[in-house]
Amino acid sequence: MENHLRLFIAASLPSELITRLDRDILTAPELRKSGLRPVPAQNLHLTLHFIGETPETKLPDIDSALERAVGGIAGFRVRLVGGGCFPNRRSPRVFWIGIDSEASQALGSLAKTVKNELRKAGIGGDPKPFRPHLTIARVGERFDADQDAGALLKKLDAFNSDPFEINEIVCCASDLSRGKPVYEKVIEKRLIG
Ligand code: 3AM
């Protein structure tokens, strides 16, 4: 039987920023609440497009599509600013840190180009509109939003990073078979320097 991979396209974060997020956010008391699952530090990334289950034999097509996508796009600077949750404060599912508005536009346009090039290559994916964010934690059934969401949102909202450069995008395979998601980079593409 054909092997399938659960794929998504993302922008990587610099390792110093991941270290800071781990120290100041992921391990903070506001994140250690019942029913809350902080993203493991090594999994932090900015998702650009979720492809989903795809035959492994499609990887060369995805590689060419990403090559075309990054062809005309220069690296750009991003700052992480403020926080929030999806879908709303009363019943949050995902807590996130946001992206400054100028970089949000650049990320949005990169995500659109990636999605279009993939579509031209016959690769589909998540049809929902792109909302730039960095997922910090996911919510399980035992999470008490009334009690714990306020302090967590305050913590996320106070976060500000120094500017950093987005200069590559990656295609990752997400393996859910080991209890927690394990991400493996299967394609890397540099933006124009
Ligand atoms: O890091 P974030 O949360 O932005 O939420 C998943 C994660 O993005 C998203 O793909 C990224 C890697 O797992 N994702 C997972 N399943 C999805 C689905 N069915 C999905 N996005 C859209 N549709």
Short mmCIF file of C-alpha atoms and ligand atoms in Angstrom, two decimals:
data_model
loop_
_atom_site.label_atom_id
_atom_site.label_comp_id
_atom_site.label_asym_id
_atom_site.label_seq_id
_atom_site.Cartn_x
_atom_site.Cartn_y
_atom_site.Cartn_z
CA MET A 1 0.00 0.00 0.00
CA GLU A 2 1.14 3.54 -0.75
CA ASN A 3 2.78 5.32 2.20
CA HIS A 4 1.07 8.58 3.26
CA LEU A 5 2.50 11.52 5.18
CA ARG A 6 0.58 14.18 7.11
CA LEU A 7 2.17 17.30 5.69
CA PHE A 8 2.16 21.01 6.41
CA ILE A 9 4.21 24.00 5.26
CA ALA A 10 5.71 26.31 7.87
CA ALA A 11 8.27 29.00 8.52
CA SER A 12 10.91 28.04 11.09
CA LEU A 13 11.83 30.20 14.08
CA PRO A 14 15.40 31.06 15.15
CA SER A 15 16.72 28.82 17.92
CA GLU A 16 17.35 31.76 20.33
CA LEU A 17 13.68 32.74 20.04
CA ILE A 18 12.57 29.15 20.70
CA THR A 19 14.80 29.11 23.80
CA ARG A 20 13.23 32.35 25.04
CA LEU A 21 9.68 31.14 24.35
CA ASP A 22 10.43 27.93 26.23
CA ARG A 23 11.86 29.81 29.23
CA ASP A 24 9.36 32.69 29.42
CA ILE A 25 6.13 31.17 28.09
CA LEU A 26 5.96 27.39 27.68
CA THR A 27 7.22 26.64 31.18
CA ALA A 28 5.39 29.54 32.92
CA PRO A 29 2.88 28.66 35.69
CA GLU A 30 0.03 30.06 33.54
CA LEU A 31 0.72 27.25 31.04
CA ARG A 32 0.83 24.47 33.64
CA LYS A 33 -2.92 24.12 34.01
CA SER A 34 -5.11 21.08 33.92
CA GLY A 35 -6.24 20.25 30.38
CA LEU A 36 -3.74 22.57 28.69
CA ARG A 37 -1.12 21.08 26.35
CA PRO A 38 1.76 23.47 25.64
CA VAL A 39 3.42 22.88 22.25
CA PRO A 40 6.80 21.16 22.80
CA ALA A 41 9.54 23.75 22.17
CA GLN A 42 11.02 21.75 19.27
CA ASN A 43 7.62 21.83 17.49
CA LEU A 44 7.19 25.63 17.54
CA HIS A 45 6.76 27.01 14.01
CA LEU A 46 4.59 29.41 12.01
CA THR A 47 2.20 27.30 9.95
CA LEU A 48 1.66 28.67 6.43
CA HIS A 49 -0.51 25.92 4.98
CA PHE A 50 -1.85 22.58 6.21
CA ILE A 51 -1.82 19.96 3.41
CA GLY A 52 -2.86 16.83 5.34
CA GLU A 53 -2.50 13.16 4.39
CA THR A 54 -0.62 12.92 1.10
CA PRO A 55 1.07 10.03 -0.76
CA GLU A 56 4.84 10.16 -0.21
CA THR A 57 5.27 9.92 -4.00
CA LYS A 58 3.94 13.52 -4.24
CA LEU A 59 7.00 14.95 -2.45
CA PRO A 60 8.87 15.81 -5.68
CA ASP A 61 5.81 17.78 -6.91
CA ILE A 62 5.63 19.59 -3.57
CA ASP A 63 9.36 20.32 -3.76
CA SER A 64 8.98 21.89 -7.23
CA ALA A 65 5.91 23.88 -6.17
CA LEU A 66 7.76 25.29 -3.13
CA GLU A 67 10.79 26.07 -5.32
CA ARG A 68 8.52 28.14 -7.57
CA ALA A 69 6.80 29.73 -4.56
CA VAL A 70 10.01 31.02 -2.95
CA GLY A 71 11.49 32.03 -6.33
CA GLY A 72 10.36 35.66 -6.17
CA ILE A 73 10.11 36.17 -2.43
CA ALA A 74 12.72 37.86 -0.27
CA GLY A 75 13.30 37.07 3.40
CA PHE A 76 11.53 39.49 5.75
CA ARG A 77 11.54 40.58 9.37
CA VAL A 78 8.96 39.52 11.91
CA ARG A 79 8.20 40.37 15.51
CA LEU A 80 6.00 38.29 17.78
CA VAL A 81 3.55 40.57 19.57
CA GLY A 82 0.62 39.97 21.87
CA GLY A 83 -1.55 36.94 22.28
CA GLY A 84 -5.02 35.56 21.84
CA CYS A 85 -7.04 32.41 21.37
CA PHE A 86 -9.19 30.64 18.78
CA PRO A 87 -12.14 30.55 18.37
CA ASN A 88 -13.11 32.85 21.27
CA ARG A 89 -12.35 33.62 24.91
CA ARG A 90 -15.33 31.74 26.33
CA SER A 91 -14.42 28.38 24.85
CA PRO A 92 -10.80 28.57 23.67
CA ARG A 93 -9.31 25.66 21.73
CA VAL A 94 -5.91 27.11 20.82
CA PHE A 95 -3.83 29.80 22.53
CA TRP A 96 -1.40 31.76 20.38
CA ILE A 97 1.08 34.60 20.15
CA GLY A 98 0.54 37.07 17.30
CA ILE A 99 2.68 38.59 14.56
CA ASP A 100 3.23 42.32 13.97
CA SER A 101 0.92 43.74 11.32
CA GLU A 102 3.50 44.42 8.58
CA ALA A 103 4.94 40.91 8.86
CA SER A 104 1.41 39.46 8.99
CA GLN A 105 0.87 40.88 5.50
CA ALA A 106 4.16 39.41 4.26
CA LEU A 107 3.35 36.02 5.82
CA GLY A 108 -0.15 36.13 4.34
CA SER A 109 1.20 36.79 0.89
CA LEU A 110 3.81 34.02 1.28
CA ALA A 111 1.09 31.61 2.45
CA LYS A 112 -1.09 32.54 -0.54
CA THR A 113 1.75 32.00 -3.01
CA VAL A 114 2.57 28.63 -1.42
CA LYS A 115 -1.08 27.55 -1.53
CA ASN A 116 -1.48 28.65 -5.17
CA GLU A 117 1.67 26.88 -6.35
CA LEU A 118 0.65 23.72 -4.51
CA ARG A 119 -2.83 23.89 -6.01
CA LYS A 120 -1.35 24.22 -9.51
CA ALA A 121 0.60 21.02 -8.76
CA GLY A 122 -2.63 19.27 -7.74
CA ILE A 123 -1.90 19.44 -3.99
CA GLY A 124 -4.85 20.66 -1.89
CA GLY A 125 -5.15 21.36 1.80
CA ASP A 126 -6.94 23.41 4.40
CA PRO A 127 -9.36 25.81 2.65
CA LYS A 128 -9.77 28.07 5.71
CA PRO A 129 -8.47 31.66 5.42
CA PHE A 130 -4.91 32.11 6.67
CA ARG A 131 -4.59 33.74 10.11
CA PRO A 132 -0.95 34.29 11.03
CA HIS A 133 -0.21 33.09 14.57
CA LEU A 134 2.18 31.00 16.62
CA THR A 135 0.33 28.20 18.41
CA ILE A 136 1.50 28.00 22.04
CA ALA A 137 -0.96 25.57 23.63
CA ARG A 138 -3.96 23.41 22.82
CA VAL A 139 -6.94 22.92 25.07
CA GLY A 140 -8.27 19.59 26.27
CA GLU A 141 -11.59 18.74 27.90
CA ARG A 142 -10.47 19.36 31.49
CA PHE A 143 -9.40 22.96 30.90
CA ASP A 144 -11.34 25.43 33.05
CA ALA A 145 -11.50 28.53 30.84
CA ASP A 146 -13.40 30.60 33.42
CA GLN A 147 -10.64 30.07 35.93
CA ASP A 148 -7.44 29.85 33.86
CA ALA A 149 -7.87 31.60 30.49
CA GLY A 150 -7.62 35.19 31.78
CA ALA A 151 -4.17 34.92 33.35
CA LEU A 152 -2.86 32.93 30.38
CA LEU A 153 -4.12 35.49 27.86
CA LYS A 154 -2.54 38.27 29.95
CA LYS A 155 0.78 36.40 29.91
CA LEU A 156 0.68 35.84 26.14
CA ASP A 157 -0.45 39.39 25.45
CA ALA A 158 2.55 40.81 27.31
CA PHE A 159 5.01 38.94 25.05
CA ASN A 160 7.16 40.90 22.60
CA SER A 161 10.09 39.53 20.64
CA ASP A 162 12.99 41.31 19.02
CA PRO A 163 12.68 41.36 15.23
CA PHE A 164 13.96 38.20 13.55
CA GLU A 165 14.37 37.11 9.96
CA ILE A 166 12.15 34.59 8.17
CA ASN A 167 14.47 33.23 5.52
CA GLU A 168 13.31 29.69 4.88
CA ILE A 169 10.15 27.65 4.64
CA VAL A 170 9.88 23.96 5.34
CA CYS A 171 7.54 21.12 4.56
CA CYS A 172 7.10 18.97 7.66
CA ALA A 173 5.63 15.53 8.15
CA SER A 174 3.62 15.26 11.36
CA ASP A 175 3.63 11.77 12.88
CA LEU A 176 0.76 11.38 15.34
CA SER A 177 1.31 7.66 15.96
CA ARG A 178 3.58 8.08 19.01
CA GLY A 179 1.11 9.72 21.40
CA LYS A 180 2.43 13.23 20.81
CA PRO A 181 3.09 14.87 17.43
CA VAL A 182 6.63 14.39 16.09
CA TYR A 183 7.54 16.77 13.24
CA GLU A 184 10.16 15.89 10.66
CA LYS A 185 11.39 18.37 8.04
CA VAL A 186 11.15 16.69 4.64
CA ILE A 187 11.78 19.74 2.39
CA GLU A 188 13.57 23.05 3.09
CA LYS A 189 13.57 26.09 0.78
CA ARG A 190 15.48 29.34 1.29
CA LEU A 191 13.84 32.67 0.51
CA ILE A 192 15.90 35.16 -1.51
CA GLY A 193 18.70 36.58 0.71
O1 3AM B 1 0.77 25.34 14.50
P1 3AM B 1 -0.64 25.52 14.09
O2 3AM B 1 -1.62 25.19 15.15
O3 3AM B 1 -0.90 26.81 13.41
O4 3AM B 1 -3.09 23.24 13.97
C1 3AM B 1 -2.18 22.47 13.21
C2 3AM B 1 -0.80 23.06 13.14
O5 3AM B 1 -0.89 24.45 12.94
C3 3AM B 1 -2.57 22.48 11.76
O6 3AM B 1 -1.37 22.18 11.05
C4 3AM B 1 -0.25 22.48 11.84
C5 3AM B 1 0.58 21.23 12.05
O7 3AM B 1 -0.16 20.23 12.63
N1 3AM B 1 -3.60 21.49 11.46
C6 3AM B 1 -3.67 20.25 11.92
N2 3AM B 1 -4.76 19.61 11.40
C7 3AM B 1 -5.37 20.51 10.61
C8 3AM B 1 -6.55 20.47 9.79
N3 3AM B 1 -7.29 19.37 9.67
C9 3AM B 1 -4.64 21.72 10.65
N4 3AM B 1 -4.99 22.79 9.96
C10 3AM B 1 -6.13 22.69 9.23
N5 3AM B 1 -6.87 21.58 9.12
#
